[in-house]
Coordinates of C-alpha atoms in Angstrom, one line a residue:
M1175 CA -63.9 -30.7 -83.2
I1176 CA -63.1 -29.5 -79.6
P1177 CA -63.0 -26.2 -79.1
A1178 CA -59.3 -24.5 -78.1
T1179 CA -60.6 -23.5 -74.6
R1180 CA -61.8 -26.9 -73.9
S1181 CA -58.6 -28.6 -75.1
E1182 CA -56.7 -25.6 -72.8
L1183 CA -58.8 -27.1 -69.8
A1184 CA -58.2 -30.7 -70.8
R1185 CA -54.7 -30.5 -70.3
F1186 CA -54.7 -27.8 -67.3
L1187 CA -56.6 -30.7 -65.5
R1188 CA -54.7 -33.7 -66.5
T1189 CA -52.0 -31.8 -65.3
E1190 CA -53.7 -31.0 -62.0
T1191 CA -55.2 -34.6 -61.4
V1192 CA -51.1 -35.7 -61.5
G1193 CA -49.9 -32.8 -59.0
G1194 CA -53.1 -33.4 -57.2
S1195 CA -52.0 -37.5 -56.3
V1196 CA -48.1 -36.4 -55.9
L1197 CA -49.4 -33.9 -53.3
L1198 CA -51.4 -36.6 -51.6
I1199 CA -48.4 -39.0 -51.5
A1200 CA -46.0 -36.1 -50.5
A1201 CA -48.4 -35.0 -47.3
A1202 CA -48.8 -38.7 -46.4
I1203 CA -45.2 -39.6 -46.1
A1204 CA -44.7 -36.3 -44.4
V1205 CA -47.7 -38.1 -41.9
V1206 CA -46.4 -41.1 -41.4
W1207 CA -42.5 -39.9 -41.1
A1208 CA -43.2 -37.2 -38.4
N1209 CA -45.2 -40.3 -36.7
S1210 CA -42.3 -42.8 -36.6
P1211 CA -39.3 -43.2 -34.9
L1212 CA -37.2 -41.4 -37.4
V1213 CA -39.1 -38.2 -36.7
D1214 CA -35.9 -36.8 -35.9
S1215 CA -34.8 -37.1 -39.3
Y1216 CA -37.6 -35.4 -40.3
T1217 CA -37.5 -32.1 -38.2
S1218 CA -33.9 -31.9 -38.8
L1219 CA -33.9 -31.9 -42.5
R1220 CA -37.1 -29.8 -42.3
D1221 CA -35.0 -27.2 -39.8
W1222 CA -31.9 -27.3 -41.5
Q1223 CA -30.3 -24.3 -42.6
V1224 CA -29.1 -23.1 -46.1
G1225 CA -28.4 -20.5 -47.9
P1226 CA -26.0 -17.8 -48.0
S1227 CA -26.3 -15.2 -45.6
E1228 CA -24.1 -12.2 -47.0
I1229 CA -22.3 -11.4 -49.8
G1230 CA -18.9 -10.1 -48.3
P1231 CA -20.5 -6.7 -46.2
I1232 CA -23.6 -7.3 -47.6
P1233 CA -26.6 -9.3 -45.4
L1234 CA -28.8 -10.8 -47.7
H1235 CA -30.9 -13.0 -45.0
L1236 CA -31.6 -16.0 -47.3
D1237 CA -30.0 -18.5 -44.6
L1238 CA -33.2 -20.4 -44.3
S1239 CA -35.0 -23.5 -43.1
L1240 CA -35.6 -26.0 -46.0
G1241 CA -39.1 -25.5 -44.8
T1242 CA -38.8 -22.0 -44.6
W1243 CA -37.4 -22.1 -48.9
A1244 CA -40.4 -24.4 -49.1
K1245 CA -43.4 -21.4 -48.1
D1246 CA -41.5 -18.7 -49.6
G1247 CA -39.6 -19.6 -52.4
L1248 CA -41.0 -23.2 -54.0
L1249 CA -44.9 -22.0 -53.2
A1250 CA -43.7 -18.4 -55.1
V1251 CA -43.5 -20.7 -58.7
F1252 CA -47.4 -22.4 -57.4
F1253 CA -48.5 -18.8 -57.1
F1254 CA -46.9 -17.4 -60.6
V1255 CA -48.8 -20.2 -61.7
A1256 CA -52.0 -19.3 -60.3
G1257 CA -51.2 -15.3 -61.5
L1258 CA -51.1 -17.0 -64.6
E1259 CA -54.1 -18.9 -65.0
L1260 CA -56.3 -16.1 -63.2
K1261 CA -55.0 -13.7 -66.1
R1262 CA -55.9 -16.1 -68.8
E1263 CA -59.3 -16.9 -67.1
L1264 CA -60.3 -13.0 -66.9
V1265 CA -59.0 -11.9 -70.5
V1266 CA -59.5 -15.3 -72.4
G1267 CA -61.1 -17.9 -70.6
E1268 CA -64.7 -18.4 -68.6
L1269 CA -64.0 -15.0 -66.3
A1270 CA -63.6 -13.1 -69.6
D1271 CA -67.5 -13.2 -69.9
R1272 CA -69.0 -11.0 -67.5
K1273 CA -72.2 -13.4 -67.2
K1274 CA -70.4 -16.5 -67.0
A1275 CA -67.9 -15.1 -64.1
L1276 CA -70.3 -13.5 -61.6
L1277 CA -71.6 -16.5 -60.2
P1278 CA -68.5 -18.4 -59.8
I1279 CA -67.1 -14.9 -58.0
I1280 CA -70.0 -14.5 -55.9
A1281 CA -69.6 -18.2 -54.8
A1282 CA -65.8 -17.4 -54.1
L1283 CA -67.1 -14.8 -52.2
G1284 CA -69.4 -16.7 -50.3
G1285 CA -66.2 -19.6 -49.9
V1286 CA -64.5 -16.9 -48.1
L1287 CA -66.7 -15.2 -46.3
V1288 CA -68.9 -17.5 -44.7
P1289 CA -65.7 -19.8 -43.4
A1290 CA -64.1 -16.5 -42.1
V1291 CA -67.2 -15.7 -39.8
I1292 CA -67.2 -18.6 -38.5
A1293 CA -63.9 -19.4 -38.0
A1294 CA -64.0 -15.9 -35.9
V1295 CA -66.6 -16.9 -34.2
V1296 CA -66.3 -20.7 -32.8
G1297 CA -62.3 -19.5 -32.6
A1298 CA -63.0 -16.0 -30.9
G1299 CA -60.3 -15.8 -28.2
A1300 CA -58.0 -19.1 -29.1
P1301 CA -54.7 -18.4 -29.5
G1302 CA -53.5 -16.9 -32.6
M1303 CA -57.1 -17.4 -34.0
N1304 CA -57.5 -12.9 -33.8
Q1305 CA -54.2 -12.6 -35.5
G1306 CA -55.4 -13.8 -38.8
G1307 CA -55.9 -17.5 -37.8
W1308 CA -59.5 -17.4 -38.9
A1309 CA -58.4 -16.8 -42.4
I1310 CA -56.9 -20.5 -42.1
P1311 CA -59.9 -22.2 -43.8
V1312 CA -61.0 -19.9 -46.6
A1313 CA -58.8 -20.7 -49.4
T1314 CA -59.6 -24.0 -51.8
D1315 CA -56.4 -25.9 -53.3
I1316 CA -56.9 -26.5 -56.7
A1317 CA -54.7 -29.3 -57.7
F1318 CA -56.6 -31.3 -55.2
A1319 CA -60.1 -30.5 -55.8
L1320 CA -59.5 -30.7 -59.3
G1321 CA -57.7 -34.0 -58.7
V1322 CA -60.5 -35.3 -56.8
L1323 CA -63.2 -33.9 -60.0
A1324 CA -61.4 -35.4 -62.3
L1325 CA -61.2 -38.7 -60.6
T1326 CA -64.5 -39.1 -59.3
G1327 CA -66.5 -36.9 -61.3
S1328 CA -65.8 -37.9 -65.2
R1329 CA -69.5 -38.6 -65.8
V1330 CA -70.8 -34.8 -64.9
P1331 CA -70.9 -32.3 -67.3
A1332 CA -68.1 -30.6 -68.3
S1333 CA -69.4 -27.0 -67.2
A1334 CA -68.3 -28.3 -63.3
R1335 CA -64.7 -28.8 -64.2
V1336 CA -65.3 -24.7 -65.6
F1337 CA -67.0 -23.4 -62.8
L1338 CA -64.9 -25.3 -59.9
L1339 CA -61.8 -23.8 -61.5
S1340 CA -63.1 -20.6 -61.9
L1341 CA -64.2 -21.1 -58.6
A1342 CA -61.2 -22.3 -57.3
V1343 CA -59.0 -19.4 -59.2
V1344 CA -61.0 -16.4 -58.1
D1345 CA -60.8 -17.7 -54.4
D1346 CA -57.3 -18.1 -54.1
L1347 CA -56.9 -14.9 -55.3
L1348 CA -59.0 -13.7 -52.3
A1349 CA -57.0 -15.9 -50.3
I1350 CA -53.9 -13.8 -51.5
I1351 CA -54.9 -10.7 -50.7
L1352 CA -55.9 -11.8 -47.3
I1353 CA -52.2 -13.1 -47.1
A1354 CA -50.7 -9.8 -47.9
V1355 CA -52.7 -7.9 -45.8
L1356 CA -52.8 -9.9 -42.4
F1357 CA -48.6 -11.0 -42.5
T1358 CA -47.3 -8.2 -43.3
A1359 CA -46.0 -6.6 -40.2
S1360 CA -43.5 -3.4 -41.5
I1361 CA -42.9 -2.6 -44.5
A1362 CA -39.5 -1.6 -46.0
M1363 CA -40.9 1.0 -48.3
L1364 CA -37.3 1.1 -50.8
W1365 CA -37.5 -3.0 -51.1
L1366 CA -41.1 -2.3 -51.8
L1367 CA -39.9 0.4 -54.6
T1368 CA -37.6 -1.8 -56.3
A1369 CA -40.2 -4.8 -56.2
A1370 CA -42.0 -2.5 -58.3
A1371 CA -39.6 -1.2 -60.5
C1372 CA -38.8 -5.0 -61.4
L1373 CA -42.6 -5.8 -61.7
L1374 CA -42.4 -2.3 -64.2
V1375 CA -39.6 -3.8 -66.6
Y1376 CA -41.4 -6.9 -66.3
W1377 CA -44.6 -5.4 -67.6
F1378 CA -42.8 -3.2 -70.6
A1379 CA -40.8 -6.3 -71.6
Q1380 CA -44.1 -8.3 -72.1
Q1381 CA -45.3 -5.0 -73.9
R1382 CA -42.2 -4.7 -76.1
R1383 CA -42.1 -8.4 -77.0
I1384 CA -38.6 -9.2 -75.6
T1385 CA -38.6 -13.4 -74.8
T1386 CA -35.3 -13.9 -73.8
P1387 CA -34.7 -15.7 -70.4
F1388 CA -31.7 -14.2 -70.0
L1389 CA -33.9 -11.2 -68.8
Y1390 CA -36.7 -12.6 -67.4
V1391 CA -34.8 -15.1 -64.7
P1392 CA -33.0 -12.6 -63.1
L1393 CA -35.6 -10.0 -63.0
A1394 CA -38.1 -12.4 -61.2
L1395 CA -35.5 -13.5 -59.3
L1396 CA -34.9 -9.8 -57.8
T1397 CA -38.8 -9.2 -57.6
W1398 CA -38.6 -12.4 -55.1
Y1399 CA -35.8 -11.1 -53.4
S1400 CA -37.0 -7.7 -53.1
V1401 CA -40.3 -8.8 -52.0
H1402 CA -39.0 -10.8 -49.3
E1403 CA -37.1 -8.0 -48.0
A1404 CA -40.1 -5.6 -48.3
G1405 CA -41.5 -7.8 -45.5
V1406 CA -44.4 -9.0 -47.5
H1407 CA -44.9 -12.6 -47.9
A1408 CA -42.4 -13.8 -50.9
T1409 CA -44.9 -15.6 -52.6
L1410 CA -47.3 -12.6 -53.9
A1411 CA -44.1 -11.7 -56.3
G1412 CA -45.5 -15.0 -58.1
V1413 CA -48.9 -13.7 -58.3
A1414 CA -47.9 -10.1 -59.4
L1415 CA -45.6 -11.7 -62.4
G1416 CA -48.4 -14.1 -63.5
L1417 CA -51.0 -11.4 -63.6
L1418 CA -48.4 -9.3 -65.5
T1419 CA -47.9 -12.0 -68.1
R1420 CA -49.3 -11.3 -71.9
V1421 CA -51.9 -14.2 -72.0
R1422 CA -53.3 -13.1 -76.3
T1423 CA -51.5 -14.5 -78.8
D1424 CA -50.2 -12.1 -81.6
P1425 CA -50.6 -12.7 -85.1
G1426 CA -47.6 -15.5 -86.6
E1427 CA -47.6 -16.2 -83.0
Q1428 CA -48.2 -19.7 -82.2
E1429 CA -48.8 -19.5 -78.0
A1430 CA -49.0 -16.0 -75.5
P1431 CA -46.5 -16.1 -73.6
A1432 CA -48.9 -16.8 -70.6
T1433 CA -49.8 -20.3 -72.3
R1434 CA -46.1 -21.4 -72.9
L1435 CA -44.8 -20.3 -69.3
E1436 CA -47.9 -22.1 -67.3
H1437 CA -47.1 -25.3 -70.3
R1438 CA -43.7 -25.2 -69.5
I1439 CA -43.5 -24.3 -65.4
Q1440 CA -47.1 -26.2 -64.1
P1441 CA -45.5 -29.4 -64.2
W1442 CA -42.7 -28.4 -62.2
S1443 CA -44.9 -26.7 -59.7
A1444 CA -47.7 -29.6 -59.4
G1445 CA -44.7 -32.1 -59.2
F1446 CA -42.2 -30.9 -56.7
C1447 CA -43.0 -27.4 -55.5
V1448 CA -46.4 -28.1 -54.2
P1449 CA -45.4 -31.9 -52.6
M1450 CA -42.4 -30.1 -51.7
F1451 CA -44.0 -27.5 -49.7
A1452 CA -46.8 -30.0 -48.9
L1453 CA -43.8 -32.6 -47.0
F1454 CA -42.4 -30.1 -45.0
A1455 CA -46.0 -28.6 -44.1
S1456 CA -48.1 -32.2 -43.4
G1457 CA -45.4 -33.2 -40.7
V1458 CA -47.7 -33.2 -38.0
P1459 CA -48.2 -35.7 -34.9
I1460 CA -51.3 -37.5 -35.6
N1461 CA -51.9 -39.7 -32.2
G1462 CA -54.7 -40.4 -29.6
Q1463 CA -54.4 -37.2 -28.1
V1464 CA -54.6 -34.8 -31.4
L1465 CA -57.3 -36.7 -33.0
G1466 CA -58.9 -36.3 -29.2
E1467 CA -58.6 -32.8 -29.7
L1468 CA -59.8 -32.2 -32.8
F1469 CA -62.8 -31.9 -31.1
T1470 CA -62.9 -30.0 -28.6
N1471 CA -59.7 -27.8 -29.3
R1472 CA -61.8 -24.3 -30.2
I1473 CA -58.4 -24.0 -33.0
S1474 CA -59.1 -27.3 -34.6
L1475 CA -63.2 -26.9 -34.2
A1476 CA -63.0 -23.3 -35.8
I1477 CA -61.0 -24.9 -38.6
I1478 CA -63.0 -28.1 -39.3
L1479 CA -66.5 -26.3 -39.0
G1480 CA -65.2 -23.5 -41.3
L1481 CA -63.8 -25.8 -44.4
L1482 CA -66.7 -28.8 -44.4
V1483 CA -69.5 -26.2 -43.2
G1484 CA -68.6 -22.6 -44.0
K1485 CA -66.8 -23.6 -47.3
T1486 CA -70.0 -25.5 -48.2
V1487 CA -72.4 -23.5 -47.1
G1488 CA -70.9 -20.4 -48.8
I1489 CA -70.3 -21.8 -51.8
F1490 CA -74.0 -23.3 -52.6
G1491 CA -76.0 -21.3 -50.6
I1492 CA -74.9 -17.9 -52.2
S1493 CA -75.0 -19.9 -55.7
W1494 CA -78.5 -20.8 -55.0
L1495 CA -79.7 -17.2 -53.9
A1496 CA -77.9 -15.2 -56.7
I1497 CA -79.4 -18.3 -59.3
R1498 CA -82.9 -18.2 -57.7
L1499 CA -82.8 -13.9 -57.2
G1500 CA -81.5 -13.6 -61.1
I1501 CA -78.2 -11.9 -60.2
A1502 CA -76.3 -15.2 -62.2
T1503 CA -77.2 -18.2 -64.6
K1504 CA -76.8 -21.6 -63.8
P1505 CA -74.2 -23.4 -65.5
R1506 CA -75.3 -25.6 -68.5
L1507 CA -76.7 -29.1 -67.9
L1508 CA -75.1 -28.8 -63.9
G1509 CA -78.2 -28.9 -61.2
F1510 CA -78.4 -27.6 -57.7
R1511 CA -77.1 -31.5 -56.7
D1512 CA -74.0 -31.4 -58.8
M1513 CA -73.5 -27.8 -57.8
F1514 CA -73.4 -29.2 -53.6
A1515 CA -71.2 -31.9 -55.0
L1516 CA -68.7 -29.4 -55.9
S1517 CA -69.4 -26.7 -53.4
M1518 CA -68.2 -29.5 -51.1
L1519 CA -64.7 -30.1 -52.6
G1520 CA -64.5 -26.7 -52.0
A1521 CA -64.1 -27.4 -48.5
I1522 CA -60.6 -28.9 -49.8
G1523 CA -58.3 -26.1 -48.2
F1524 CA -55.0 -28.1 -47.8
T1525 CA -52.0 -26.1 -49.3
V1526 CA -52.6 -22.4 -48.8
S1527 CA -54.6 -23.7 -45.7
L1528 CA -51.3 -25.5 -44.2
L1529 CA -49.5 -22.1 -45.3
V1530 CA -51.8 -19.7 -43.5
A1531 CA -51.8 -22.3 -40.3
D1532 CA -47.9 -21.8 -40.6
L1533 CA -48.2 -18.2 -40.9
A1534 CA -50.8 -17.4 -38.5
L1535 CA -50.2 -19.7 -35.8
A1536 CA -45.7 -20.7 -36.2
G1537 CA -44.9 -18.1 -33.5
V1538 CA -48.2 -19.0 -31.0
G1539 CA -47.1 -20.6 -28.0
D1540 CA -45.1 -24.0 -27.9
G1541 CA -46.2 -24.8 -31.9
S1542 CA -48.9 -26.9 -30.5
E1543 CA -51.8 -24.8 -31.9
A1544 CA -50.0 -24.7 -35.4
E1545 CA -49.5 -28.8 -35.0
I1546 CA -53.5 -29.3 -34.0
A1547 CA -54.5 -26.9 -36.9
K1548 CA -52.5 -28.8 -39.4
A1549 CA -53.8 -31.7 -38.4
A1550 CA -57.5 -30.2 -38.6
V1551 CA -56.5 -29.2 -42.1
L1552 CA -55.7 -32.3 -43.5
I1553 CA -58.1 -34.6 -41.6
T1554 CA -60.6 -32.1 -42.8
S1555 CA -59.7 -31.5 -46.6
L1556 CA -59.2 -35.8 -46.8
A1557 CA -63.1 -36.2 -45.2
A1558 CA -64.2 -33.1 -47.8
S1559 CA -62.5 -35.4 -50.7
L1560 CA -63.8 -38.7 -49.9
I1561 CA -67.9 -36.8 -49.3
G1562 CA -66.9 -35.0 -52.3
S1563 CA -65.6 -38.2 -54.0
A1564 CA -69.5 -40.2 -52.9
L1565 CA -71.5 -37.3 -54.3
L1566 CA -69.4 -37.1 -57.4
L1567 CA -70.2 -40.9 -58.3
R1568 CA -73.8 -40.6 -57.4
R1569 CA -74.4 -37.6 -59.8
G1570 CA -72.6 -39.3 -62.7
R1571 CA -74.7 -42.3 -62.0
V1572 CA -77.5 -40.1 -62.6
H1573 CA -76.2 -38.5 -65.3
Q1574 CA -75.6 -41.4 -66.5
A1575 CA -78.9 -42.8 -66.6
R1576 CA -80.4 -39.7 -68.5
A1577 CA -77.9 -40.1 -71.3
A1578 CA -79.1 -43.6 -71.7
A1579 CA -82.8 -42.7 -71.2
T1580 CA -82.5 -39.8 -74.3
D1581 CA -79.9 -42.3 -76.1
S1582 CA -83.1 -44.9 -76.2

């Protein structure tokens, strides 16, 4: 009989596999569209202003471009699901066991610190890099990485999936904290207090076991708007709401609210919200000039080295050291070569890296810095997925051979 936690994880991975595929398709469409004769239609659609600017005499500041709606609005749904997943892992999942949680937490810290240091050193002095650009290579894309693992790592032990999922969840939490710290220029305290009050009401309603969407939907929208008006990146509202959602099941309750919401919202997040963000964020020119600058421009070099070298060395190196020193234990049935392959998947930045690139470099210079940074993220994430896939396929054959030898 399959344990409930494992079947829950399997359902999540299946959804992420589909979501990762849709994400790649959306990014590919954006790149082709932005490099075609129809590029003007792409930029016009991305920059099309939509939304109410005011209600009567009251300004709403919501007359935003479609690209901004995708970045601030749709990604809030993605981060809400990430918050739900993090809360579940912390309370009833792998991260609830301190001994099991220690290794992915240490690995995630290494996977954030080492890329940040490499990017800061390599890109020092380049436009925008000292204002948060060094944070571009710190995040791992959950959907993309788990999708690659599901497609090419079916023969490696199940503990590989648990390790990568836990690592990516903690990694994204650290990236979210960096976004909050680095890209909040000024705070409107009244709106921040309004957001805090909304979150308090949401938490109280969860504790009182209130389930009606007629309370939660308007409350979530008001929380998002308050955070947006406060000057903090609006996606943080999604994380906060996710972390305040109840994950334990009451007696007689079929599903906890977090599980129910994750099942309902995850397909929308993976199948629509994140791909739409990728569609508007990935449309950068990929021509001979850009490809030539990838290996000469300090911004692109900082991102490439930060992702490919920094993430891999940070995740694997610190994990290896923690295991050798006895601080943490190695996942069951996983060898160090398996962990190295998983560390390579950690170099797939994509969604959050594209978001940070947009936040850090969008207003720098003539916009070419943001475009070269996004091109570096796209190409490096693709390279990491191909290298990681090759390593996982090789490790899968090794595990299959060992299993066959054991059976015989």
